[in-house]
Every structure is written in C-alpha cells, then in structure tokens.
Short mmCIF file of C-alpha atoms in Angstrom, two decimals:
data_model
loop_
_atom_site.label_atom_id
_atom_site.label_comp_id
_atom_site.label_asym_id
_atom_site.label_seq_id
_atom_site.Cartn_x
_atom_site.Cartn_y
_atom_site.Cartn_z
CA MET A 170 -8.74 24.92 26.43
CA LEU A 171 -8.11 25.49 22.74
CA THR A 172 -7.24 29.03 21.61
CA GLU A 173 -7.73 30.75 18.26
CA GLN A 174 -3.97 31.18 17.98
CA GLN A 175 -3.47 27.44 18.39
CA VAL A 176 -5.89 26.73 15.56
CA ILE A 177 -4.20 29.37 13.40
CA ASN A 178 -0.82 27.78 14.10
CA VAL A 179 -2.12 24.37 13.06
CA ILE A 180 -3.49 25.78 9.81
CA ASN A 181 -0.26 27.61 9.04
CA ASN A 182 1.74 24.41 9.58
CA MET A 183 -0.41 22.35 7.24
CA GLY A 184 1.44 23.39 4.10
CA LEU A 185 -1.59 25.06 2.55
CA ASP A 186 -1.49 28.12 0.33
CA VAL A 187 -2.81 30.19 3.23
CA ASN A 188 -0.87 32.14 5.78
CA LEU A 189 -3.04 33.43 8.58
CA ASP A 190 -2.19 35.80 11.34
CA ALA A 191 -4.47 36.55 14.27
CA GLU A 192 -4.44 40.31 13.65
CA ASN A 193 -5.58 40.24 10.04
CA THR A 194 -7.73 37.13 10.01
CA SER A 195 -11.37 37.22 10.88
CA THR A 196 -11.84 34.06 12.91
CA ASP A 197 -15.51 34.27 11.98
CA GLU A 198 -14.69 33.87 8.32
CA SER A 199 -15.69 30.53 6.86
CA PHE A 200 -12.95 28.07 6.02
CA ARG A 201 -14.21 27.95 2.45
CA SER A 202 -13.67 31.66 1.93
CA LEU A 203 -10.21 31.32 3.50
CA GLY A 204 -9.40 28.73 0.83
CA ILE A 205 -9.57 25.78 3.24
CA ASP A 206 -11.63 22.94 1.76
CA SER A 207 -13.33 19.94 3.36
CA LEU A 208 -10.26 17.71 3.13
CA ASP A 209 -8.13 20.41 4.73
CA VAL A 210 -10.68 20.51 7.56
CA PHE A 211 -10.25 16.74 8.04
CA ASN A 212 -6.51 17.31 8.38
CA LEU A 213 -7.06 20.24 10.70
CA LEU A 214 -9.32 18.22 12.97
CA ILE A 215 -6.77 15.38 13.17
CA GLU A 216 -4.24 17.87 14.52
CA VAL A 217 -6.74 19.55 16.85
CA GLU A 218 -7.91 16.20 18.20
CA THR A 219 -4.30 15.26 18.93
CA LEU A 220 -3.69 18.63 20.59
CA THR A 221 -6.77 18.45 22.80
CA GLY A 222 -7.10 14.69 23.28
CA ARG A 223 -10.77 14.98 22.36
CA ASN A 224 -12.26 13.50 19.18
CA VAL A 225 -14.95 15.16 17.12
CA PRO A 226 -17.79 12.78 16.17
CA ASP A 227 -18.59 12.72 12.44
CA GLY A 228 -21.99 14.28 13.03
CA ASP A 229 -20.41 17.42 14.55
CA VAL A 230 -17.94 18.12 11.74
CA GLU A 231 -20.38 19.96 9.50
CA GLN A 232 -20.91 22.74 12.02
CA LEU A 233 -17.17 23.44 12.41
CA THR A 234 -16.93 25.92 9.57
CA SER A 235 -14.64 28.56 11.06
CA ILE A 236 -11.79 29.00 13.54
CA LYS A 237 -14.18 30.61 16.03
CA LYS A 238 -16.61 27.71 15.81
CA ILE A 239 -13.87 25.16 16.47
CA VAL A 240 -12.66 27.09 19.52
CA LYS A 241 -16.22 27.40 20.82
CA TYR A 242 -16.76 23.67 20.27
CA TYR A 243 -13.80 22.88 22.47
CA SER A 244 -14.64 25.38 25.21
CA MET B 111 12.18 -18.56 -4.29
CA ILE B 112 9.02 -17.05 -5.73
CA GLY B 113 8.90 -13.37 -6.61
CA ILE B 114 7.65 -10.95 -9.25
CA LYS B 115 8.85 -11.60 -12.78
CA ALA B 116 6.69 -9.14 -14.72
CA ILE B 117 3.64 -6.92 -14.50
CA ALA B 118 1.17 -5.88 -17.21
CA SER B 119 -2.06 -3.95 -17.16
CA TYR B 120 -5.24 -2.99 -18.94
CA ILE B 121 -6.79 0.46 -18.57
CA PRO B 122 -10.04 1.18 -20.43
CA GLU B 123 -9.72 3.82 -23.12
CA TYR B 124 -12.98 5.57 -22.30
CA VAL B 125 -12.52 8.14 -19.56
CA VAL B 126 -14.75 10.52 -17.64
CA ASP B 127 -13.57 14.13 -17.46
CA ASN B 128 -13.21 14.81 -13.75
CA PHE B 129 -13.15 18.59 -14.14
CA SER B 130 -16.61 18.46 -15.70
CA GLN B 131 -17.83 16.15 -12.95
CA ALA B 132 -16.41 18.48 -10.31
CA LYS B 133 -18.34 21.46 -11.66
CA LYS B 134 -21.54 19.49 -11.22
CA PHE B 135 -20.77 19.35 -7.48
CA GLY B 136 -19.59 22.95 -7.23
CA GLU B 137 -15.96 21.94 -6.79
CA SER B 138 -13.06 23.82 -8.35
CA ASP B 139 -10.39 22.59 -10.77
CA GLU B 140 -7.89 23.13 -7.97
CA PHE B 141 -9.79 20.70 -5.75
CA ILE B 142 -9.50 18.10 -8.49
CA THR B 143 -5.79 18.56 -9.13
CA LYS B 144 -4.56 19.19 -5.58
CA LYS B 145 -6.91 17.09 -3.46
CA ILE B 146 -8.39 14.35 -5.60
CA GLY B 147 -5.40 14.01 -7.94
CA ALA B 148 -7.27 12.57 -10.92
CA GLU B 149 -8.07 14.63 -14.02
CA CYS B 150 -9.86 11.76 -15.70
CA LEU B 151 -11.24 8.42 -14.62
CA PRO B 152 -11.15 5.32 -16.85
CA ARG B 153 -14.45 3.53 -17.16
CA LYS B 154 -15.10 0.03 -18.49
CA SER B 155 -17.92 -0.36 -20.98
CA ASP B 156 -21.28 -1.64 -19.78
CA ASP B 157 -20.84 -4.98 -21.49
CA GLN B 158 -17.50 -5.66 -19.81
CA ASP B 159 -17.40 -7.50 -16.52
CA THR B 160 -14.50 -8.06 -14.14
CA SER B 161 -13.31 -11.24 -15.87
CA GLU B 162 -13.17 -9.41 -19.21
CA LEU B 163 -10.91 -6.64 -17.88
CA SER B 164 -8.83 -9.26 -16.08
CA MET B 165 -8.46 -11.28 -19.28
CA LEU B 166 -7.18 -8.23 -21.14
CA ALA B 167 -4.57 -7.60 -18.44
CA VAL B 168 -3.42 -11.23 -18.51
CA GLN B 169 -3.24 -11.16 -22.31
CA ALA B 170 -1.06 -8.06 -22.03
CA LEU B 171 1.16 -10.07 -19.69
CA PHE B 172 1.44 -12.93 -22.20
CA ASP B 173 2.29 -10.39 -24.92
CA LYS B 174 4.99 -8.92 -22.70
CA CYS B 175 6.39 -12.32 -21.73
CA PRO B 176 6.37 -14.72 -24.71
CA GLU B 177 8.25 -17.28 -22.62
CA LEU B 178 5.21 -17.57 -20.33
CA SER B 179 2.88 -20.07 -21.97
CA THR B 180 -0.56 -20.93 -20.60
CA LYS B 181 0.67 -24.49 -20.01
CA LYS B 182 3.14 -23.22 -17.39
CA ILE B 183 0.51 -21.57 -15.19
CA ASP B 184 -0.03 -23.38 -11.89
CA ALA B 185 -2.19 -20.84 -10.08
CA LEU B 186 -4.44 -17.89 -10.85
CA VAL B 187 -5.55 -15.53 -8.11
CA VAL B 188 -7.98 -12.65 -8.65
CA ILE B 189 -8.10 -9.84 -6.12
CA THR B 190 -11.57 -8.35 -6.33
CA GLN B 191 -14.58 -7.29 -4.31
CA ASN B 192 -16.60 -6.64 -7.45
CA PRO B 193 -16.64 -10.09 -9.02
CA ASP B 194 -18.51 -11.18 -12.12
CA ASN B 195 -22.27 -11.42 -11.77
CA GLU B 196 -23.12 -12.01 -8.09
CA GLY B 197 -19.82 -13.56 -7.06
CA LEU B 198 -20.68 -17.22 -7.42
CA PRO B 199 -18.89 -18.84 -9.13
CA HIS B 200 -15.63 -17.08 -8.37
CA THR B 201 -14.24 -14.83 -11.08
CA ALA B 202 -10.93 -16.72 -11.19
CA ALA B 203 -12.75 -19.82 -12.45
CA ILE B 204 -14.49 -17.80 -15.17
CA LEU B 205 -11.12 -16.27 -16.06
CA GLN B 206 -9.43 -19.70 -16.20
CA ASN B 207 -11.94 -20.68 -18.87
CA LYS B 208 -11.63 -17.41 -20.80
CA LEU B 209 -7.84 -17.79 -20.90
CA ASN B 210 -8.00 -21.51 -21.71
CA LEU B 211 -5.60 -22.27 -18.86
CA PRO B 212 -4.92 -25.90 -17.98
CA LYS B 213 -7.59 -27.61 -15.89
CA THR B 214 -4.83 -28.40 -13.36
CA VAL B 215 -4.62 -24.75 -12.38
CA ALA B 216 -5.56 -23.61 -8.87
CA ALA B 217 -7.86 -20.62 -9.35
CA PHE B 218 -9.44 -18.59 -6.59
CA ASP B 219 -10.55 -15.09 -5.65
CA VAL B 220 -9.40 -13.06 -2.68
CA SER B 221 -11.84 -10.52 -1.33
CA LEU B 222 -9.72 -7.48 -0.51
CA GLY B 223 -9.66 -3.92 -1.75
CA CYS B 224 -6.89 -1.38 -1.65
CA SER B 225 -4.58 -3.55 0.45
CA GLY B 226 -5.26 -6.52 -1.81
CA TYR B 227 -2.20 -6.50 -4.06
CA ILE B 228 0.22 -6.89 -1.18
CA TYR B 229 -1.84 -9.57 0.54
CA GLY B 230 -2.15 -11.25 -2.87
CA LEU B 231 1.61 -11.24 -3.47
CA PHE B 232 2.34 -13.06 -0.25
CA ILE B 233 -0.69 -15.35 -0.45
CA LEU B 234 0.34 -16.51 -3.92
CA LYS B 235 4.02 -16.71 -3.01
CA GLY B 236 3.19 -18.87 0.01
CA PHE B 237 0.74 -20.98 -1.96
CA LEU B 238 3.20 -21.69 -4.75
CA GLU B 239 6.18 -22.38 -2.49
CA SER B 240 4.30 -24.62 -0.06
CA SER B 241 2.72 -26.56 -2.93
CA GLY B 242 5.98 -26.99 -4.87
CA LEU B 243 4.59 -25.00 -7.80
CA GLN B 244 6.48 -22.68 -10.14
CA ASN B 245 4.30 -20.07 -11.81
CA GLY B 246 1.26 -18.07 -10.81
CA ILE B 247 -0.61 -15.04 -12.07
CA LEU B 248 -1.92 -12.49 -9.62
CA VAL B 249 -4.72 -10.38 -11.07
CA THR B 250 -6.14 -7.22 -9.56
CA CYS B 251 -9.44 -5.99 -10.94
CA ASP B 252 -11.98 -4.07 -8.88
CA PRO B 253 -14.06 -1.87 -11.18
CA TYR B 254 -15.84 0.41 -8.72
CA SER B 255 -17.82 1.93 -11.60
CA LYS B 256 -20.13 -1.03 -10.98
CA VAL B 257 -21.10 0.36 -7.58
CA VAL B 258 -20.38 4.10 -7.57
CA ASP B 259 -23.38 6.42 -7.35
CA VAL B 260 -22.82 9.15 -9.95
CA ASN B 261 -24.61 11.58 -7.64
CA ASP B 262 -22.20 10.92 -4.76
CA ARG B 263 -19.75 13.82 -4.61
CA ILE B 264 -16.65 12.10 -3.35
CA THR B 265 -16.80 8.56 -4.67
CA SER B 266 -17.77 9.57 -8.21
CA LEU B 267 -14.71 11.86 -8.41
CA LEU B 268 -12.30 9.31 -7.05
CA PHE B 269 -12.40 5.84 -8.54
CA GLY B 270 -11.16 4.59 -11.91
CA ASP B 271 -11.36 1.15 -13.50
CA ALA B 272 -8.27 -0.88 -14.34
CA ALA B 273 -6.85 -4.40 -14.19
CA THR B 274 -3.32 -5.69 -13.71
CA ALA B 275 -1.66 -9.08 -14.01
CA SER B 276 1.60 -9.98 -12.25
CA TRP B 277 3.63 -13.06 -13.06
CA LEU B 278 4.98 -14.66 -9.92
CA GLY B 279 7.59 -17.34 -10.42
CA THR B 280 11.03 -18.68 -9.66
CA GLU B 281 14.16 -16.71 -10.56
CA PRO B 282 12.22 -13.48 -10.08
CA LEU B 283 13.30 -9.98 -10.99
CA TRP B 284 11.93 -8.68 -7.72
CA THR B 285 11.98 -10.52 -4.41
CA LEU B 286 9.26 -10.18 -1.80
CA ASP B 287 11.29 -9.51 1.29
CA ALA B 288 9.02 -8.67 4.19
CA ALA B 289 5.49 -7.63 4.96
CA GLU B 290 3.42 -6.20 7.77
CA TYR B 291 -0.35 -6.53 7.93
CA GLY B 292 -3.28 -5.10 9.86
CA THR B 293 -7.05 -5.17 10.13
CA ASP B 294 -9.54 -3.06 12.05
CA GLY B 295 -13.05 -4.31 11.46
CA SER B 296 -14.51 -1.60 13.70
CA GLY B 297 -14.16 0.57 10.61
CA ALA B 298 -16.09 -1.80 8.36
CA ASP B 299 -18.96 0.67 7.99
CA TYR B 300 -16.72 3.40 6.66
CA LEU B 301 -16.60 1.89 3.18
CA HIS B 302 -19.28 -0.54 2.21
CA VAL B 303 -21.71 -1.49 -0.52
CA THR B 304 -25.39 -1.50 0.40
CA GLN B 305 -28.23 -2.09 -2.06
CA GLY B 306 -25.75 -2.04 -4.89
CA TYR B 307 -24.15 1.31 -4.13
CA LEU B 308 -20.88 2.31 -2.54
CA HIS B 309 -21.05 4.36 0.65
CA MET B 310 -17.91 5.99 1.98
CA ASN B 311 -17.32 7.95 5.18
CA GLY B 312 -14.68 10.16 3.61
CA ARG B 313 -13.50 11.61 6.87
CA GLN B 314 -12.90 8.31 8.61
CA ILE B 315 -11.19 6.75 5.60
CA PHE B 316 -8.99 9.84 5.34
CA ASN B 317 -8.26 9.72 9.08
CA PHE B 318 -7.33 6.04 8.89
CA ALA B 319 -4.89 6.64 6.05
CA ALA B 320 -3.49 9.88 7.44
CA SER B 321 -2.88 8.53 10.93
CA GLN B 322 -2.19 4.78 10.52
CA VAL B 323 -0.19 4.30 7.33
CA ALA B 324 2.98 6.21 8.21
CA PRO B 325 3.41 4.42 11.59
CA HIS B 326 2.71 1.09 9.85
CA ILE B 327 5.47 1.73 7.32
CA LYS B 328 7.87 2.89 10.01
CA GLN B 329 7.12 -0.21 12.08
CA LEU B 330 7.96 -2.48 9.13
CA LEU B 331 11.21 -0.63 8.44
CA LYS B 332 12.20 -0.77 12.09
CA ARG B 333 11.43 -4.48 12.29
CA GLU B 334 13.58 -5.14 9.24
CA ASN B 335 16.32 -2.81 10.44
CA ILE B 336 16.09 -0.74 7.27
CA SER B 337 16.22 3.04 7.31
CA GLU B 338 13.86 5.25 5.31
CA GLU B 339 16.81 6.53 3.31
CA ASP B 340 17.50 3.00 2.07
CA ILE B 341 14.17 2.89 0.26
CA ASP B 342 14.45 4.20 -3.30
CA LEU B 343 10.74 4.59 -3.93
CA PHE B 344 7.58 4.53 -1.88
CA CYS B 345 4.78 3.19 -4.07
CA LEU B 346 1.67 3.62 -1.99
CA HIS B 347 -1.91 2.93 -2.89
CA GLN B 348 -3.06 6.03 -4.75
CA GLY B 349 -6.11 6.70 -2.61
CA SER B 350 -6.20 10.42 -3.38
CA ARG B 351 -3.67 13.20 -3.70
CA ALA B 352 -4.73 14.53 -0.29
CA ILE B 353 -4.12 11.18 1.37
CA LEU B 354 -0.71 10.79 -0.26
CA ASP B 355 0.29 14.27 0.88
CA ALA B 356 -0.93 13.56 4.41
CA ILE B 357 1.13 10.35 4.60
CA SER B 358 4.31 11.60 2.92
CA LYS B 359 4.58 14.61 5.23
CA HIS B 360 5.61 12.13 7.97
CA PHE B 361 8.73 11.42 5.89
CA SER B 362 9.69 15.01 5.22
CA ASP B 363 13.34 14.38 4.32
CA ILE B 364 12.44 11.89 1.60
CA SER B 365 8.90 12.88 0.66
CA HIS B 366 10.09 13.30 -2.96
CA ARG B 367 10.47 9.51 -3.14
CA PHE B 368 6.71 9.05 -2.67
CA VAL B 369 5.26 8.41 -6.10
CA LYS B 370 2.12 10.46 -6.73
CA ASP B 371 0.74 9.41 -10.08
CA MET B 372 -3.00 8.99 -10.40
CA THR B 373 -3.75 11.86 -12.77
CA ARG B 374 -4.97 9.64 -15.60
CA THR B 375 -6.27 6.68 -13.57
CA GLY B 376 -7.85 7.84 -10.33
CA ASN B 377 -8.02 5.42 -7.44
CA THR B 378 -7.98 1.98 -9.05
CA VAL B 379 -8.25 0.12 -5.73
CA SER B 380 -5.98 -2.96 -5.69
CA SER B 381 -4.59 -2.11 -9.14
CA SER B 382 -3.00 1.15 -8.02
CA ILE B 383 0.24 -0.31 -6.66
CA PRO B 384 1.01 -2.69 -9.55
CA LEU B 385 0.22 0.10 -12.03
CA LEU B 386 2.87 2.24 -10.32
CA LEU B 387 5.38 -0.60 -10.22
CA GLU B 388 4.86 -1.30 -13.92
CA LYS B 389 5.05 2.31 -15.00
CA ARG B 390 7.46 4.00 -12.63
CA ALA B 391 9.62 1.47 -10.90
CA PHE B 392 10.38 -1.80 -12.57
CA ASN B 393 12.27 -0.45 -15.56
CA ASN B 394 14.11 2.17 -13.57
CA GLU B 395 17.78 1.24 -13.17
CA ASN B 396 18.13 3.51 -10.18
CA VAL B 397 15.42 1.76 -8.21
CA ASN B 398 16.53 -1.26 -6.23
CA ARG B 399 14.37 -1.34 -3.17
CA ILE B 400 10.72 -0.28 -2.98
CA LEU B 401 8.29 0.05 -0.14
CA ILE B 402 4.69 -0.64 -1.09
CA SER B 403 1.69 -0.01 1.14
CA GLY B 404 -2.00 -0.54 0.51
CA PHE B 405 -4.80 0.54 2.86
CA GLY B 406 -8.53 1.03 2.83
CA VAL B 407 -11.73 -0.97 2.92
CA GLY B 408 -12.05 -3.29 5.88
CA LEU B 409 -10.33 -1.43 7.33
CA SER B 410 -7.29 -3.26 6.05
CA ILE B 411 -3.64 -2.38 5.60
CA ALA B 412 -0.53 -4.12 4.29
CA SER B 413 2.98 -2.81 3.76
CA ALA B 414 5.88 -4.65 2.18
CA ILE B 415 9.44 -4.27 1.00
CA ILE B 416 10.44 -5.64 -2.39
CA SER B 417 13.90 -5.49 -3.91
CA LYS B 418 15.63 -6.09 -7.19
CA ASN B 419 17.05 -9.57 -7.47
CA ARG B 420 20.62 -8.91 -8.44
CA LYS B 421 20.98 -12.45 -9.77
CA GLU B 422 18.28 -11.86 -12.36
CA LEU B 423 19.02 -8.65 -14.18
CA ALA B 424 17.65 -9.89 -17.50
CA TYR B 425 15.15 -7.31 -18.62
CA VAL B 426 11.79 -8.65 -19.63
CA ASN B 427 10.23 -6.24 -22.07
#
C-alpha cells in the first residue's frame, strides 16, 4: 500500500524547487498550489507506478491532484 | 565509406512569442522556460510549403560547400510526415525540380518524425554504399505548423518549423559508427493527425521518452563496448525541456554533456538533431564522439554514435 511519506519522498527526489515534509505539508493541498505542474505529475506517476507495480490509466490522471488523492487511489 | 561532410539549415525568421501564447492558456513564464524550453517558435509563411523550406536549407548547404555542385548529387532523401500538398507526388521529386538536380538523381521521401534524422542517415549511407554512389543530401523538414491546432495547449506551445540539409559523402568529417533502432506501434494513437489536426497524448509521449530513451542509449553503448564517459556530447531530439531533463537524470555524472538548446526553435521534429550538430558540435574542437537519439511519433526511436574522422580534419566552413 502506498503511503503519503512515500509520495513525499518521490516528490523530494524529483529535483523540483519544492521540499516537502510530512509535518508541514498539507497532503490535501493541490499540486498546482505546491508548485507542481502537470508535467511534474507525469514524472511523479512514473515513479509511483514503478514503486507500486500498478499503472494509472490516462483517464484517471486528472483526478490525482494531491498527495492524498494519489494515496487514496492506490488504497 | 559514407559519412557526414556538412550540415546547413533554414529557420524561418517569423516567430511566435511563446510567453504570450502561454498566457492564453493560463500557463506561467516559468512553465515555458523550465518545462517547454522554447521562448519562441519559428513559423513558415502561409505561402511556403515543405519543399520551399527544404530548398532553402539545401541552398544554404551549397553556399557553405562551394565544392558541392548539383551535378555531383546522386541521391536526395527528404524526411517528412508533412509533405507538399497531399503527399503525392513525393516532396523529394518536387525538390529535385526546384533545385535543378540531375535527372539521374534518386529522390525519395521517408515518413518518420522525431527519430527520422538517424534513420535517414543510415538509410542514405546504406543506399549510397550499396549502389556505388558518392554523394547524397539528407533533408529534414516537418513543419508541424501545418497541422497544429492553435487552441491546443500543449502542441501549440511546443513545435517550431525548420529545415536542415546534410551532405553525406565519401571522405566524411564524421563517420556513422553504430545505431540501434526500435518501434512500438501500440503507441501509434499517442501522436497522430486526424482531420488535418495534430492530436498528442502528452502523458504517454512523455512516458515513452522518460522511460525508454535512457535504456535505449545505454543498450547501444553496452553493445559497442563504449562507456558513457567516452561520449563528448549527447545530442538528443529536443522534444521539450522536461523530456530532456527526465532523460538526462539517468546519466547523473555526465548530465552536463546533454545539450539542451531549443529556446529559439522549439521542437523541430526531425530537424532538431541536425540543428544541434550544426550549431553546437561540428565546429567544436573538443567534441570527437557524439551520441544522437531521436524518439517520438510511431512510436519510433533511433540512437546512434558518430565520431570525428581523424583522417579528414579539413574544416568546411
């Protein structure tokens, strides 16, 4: 099962100008307001798919707008 | 031995300001510079077709290489998926006439996109060598402005028009050493033209590039027993800044050798690699071995290693 910390770790290792920590990051907050754009989300999902072994169909990507939503999707 | 003797190009002077376009879609300047990578996009004029841009690139090649007369040309190959008119006759035949090349010339199109330059190099090399011919011109010209929907957020911010012409001949400056190819037609839908407009599944194209290109390059290097450190420059198809960053991170120790230069051109499809070679590599004394890789529509991929021919250090200006 995917955890919020795992998703945060992936984001932090992506070389973006964001540095999240579980304590101070609202996992409800949208990626856009965290400074993570659509192409960053593509990158993020590649890593998450590799981590979980489960692909996300194109039609489901639009709904994955926050860390919490990704974790819920994989639960 | 057939290899590359010279490269020239034509880039239209008229450009579209990508920052202004981005605002229309609610995207920031940072998205343009850090993710797309193109601040402006060259656009051909409405009365120019593919053969016209191609002709201008070939004329630039003749200007650069006065020793290359039209009489010497044995073959003319045009890499395009946006040919003149409706594709019949082939653009290479139209171009042969525009350039007044001999009627003995072999002229044909090759329908490939972003991988097309590399396929074209080895197709033309093989064609010339197996036919006992000496000189060929490889043209890349795929003006996507013909098919881009200006209301489509990603494709209208990405593609620029350009044409290049490479002289392939004997006693080359650059040898074509090895290549690796690949095709996955299950991804054909991810980039296609329907009813005259380009449709791109940005995520799947990004995924293909981000996950397949680095292993493809590594496979070629391993097969040729060459280490990454022995490559002076990696001149990859300039798909987008985001794609280049995603690929180069798999080569973290030498990521600085990945050329990222599409600020003034955008993604010029099959012209992107020869534009880089012309501008950043061929006249650089410190560059002796280059890895080139093109990937995209098809889905198609090709990677190759080219190296400076030490026997031919004469500089063609």
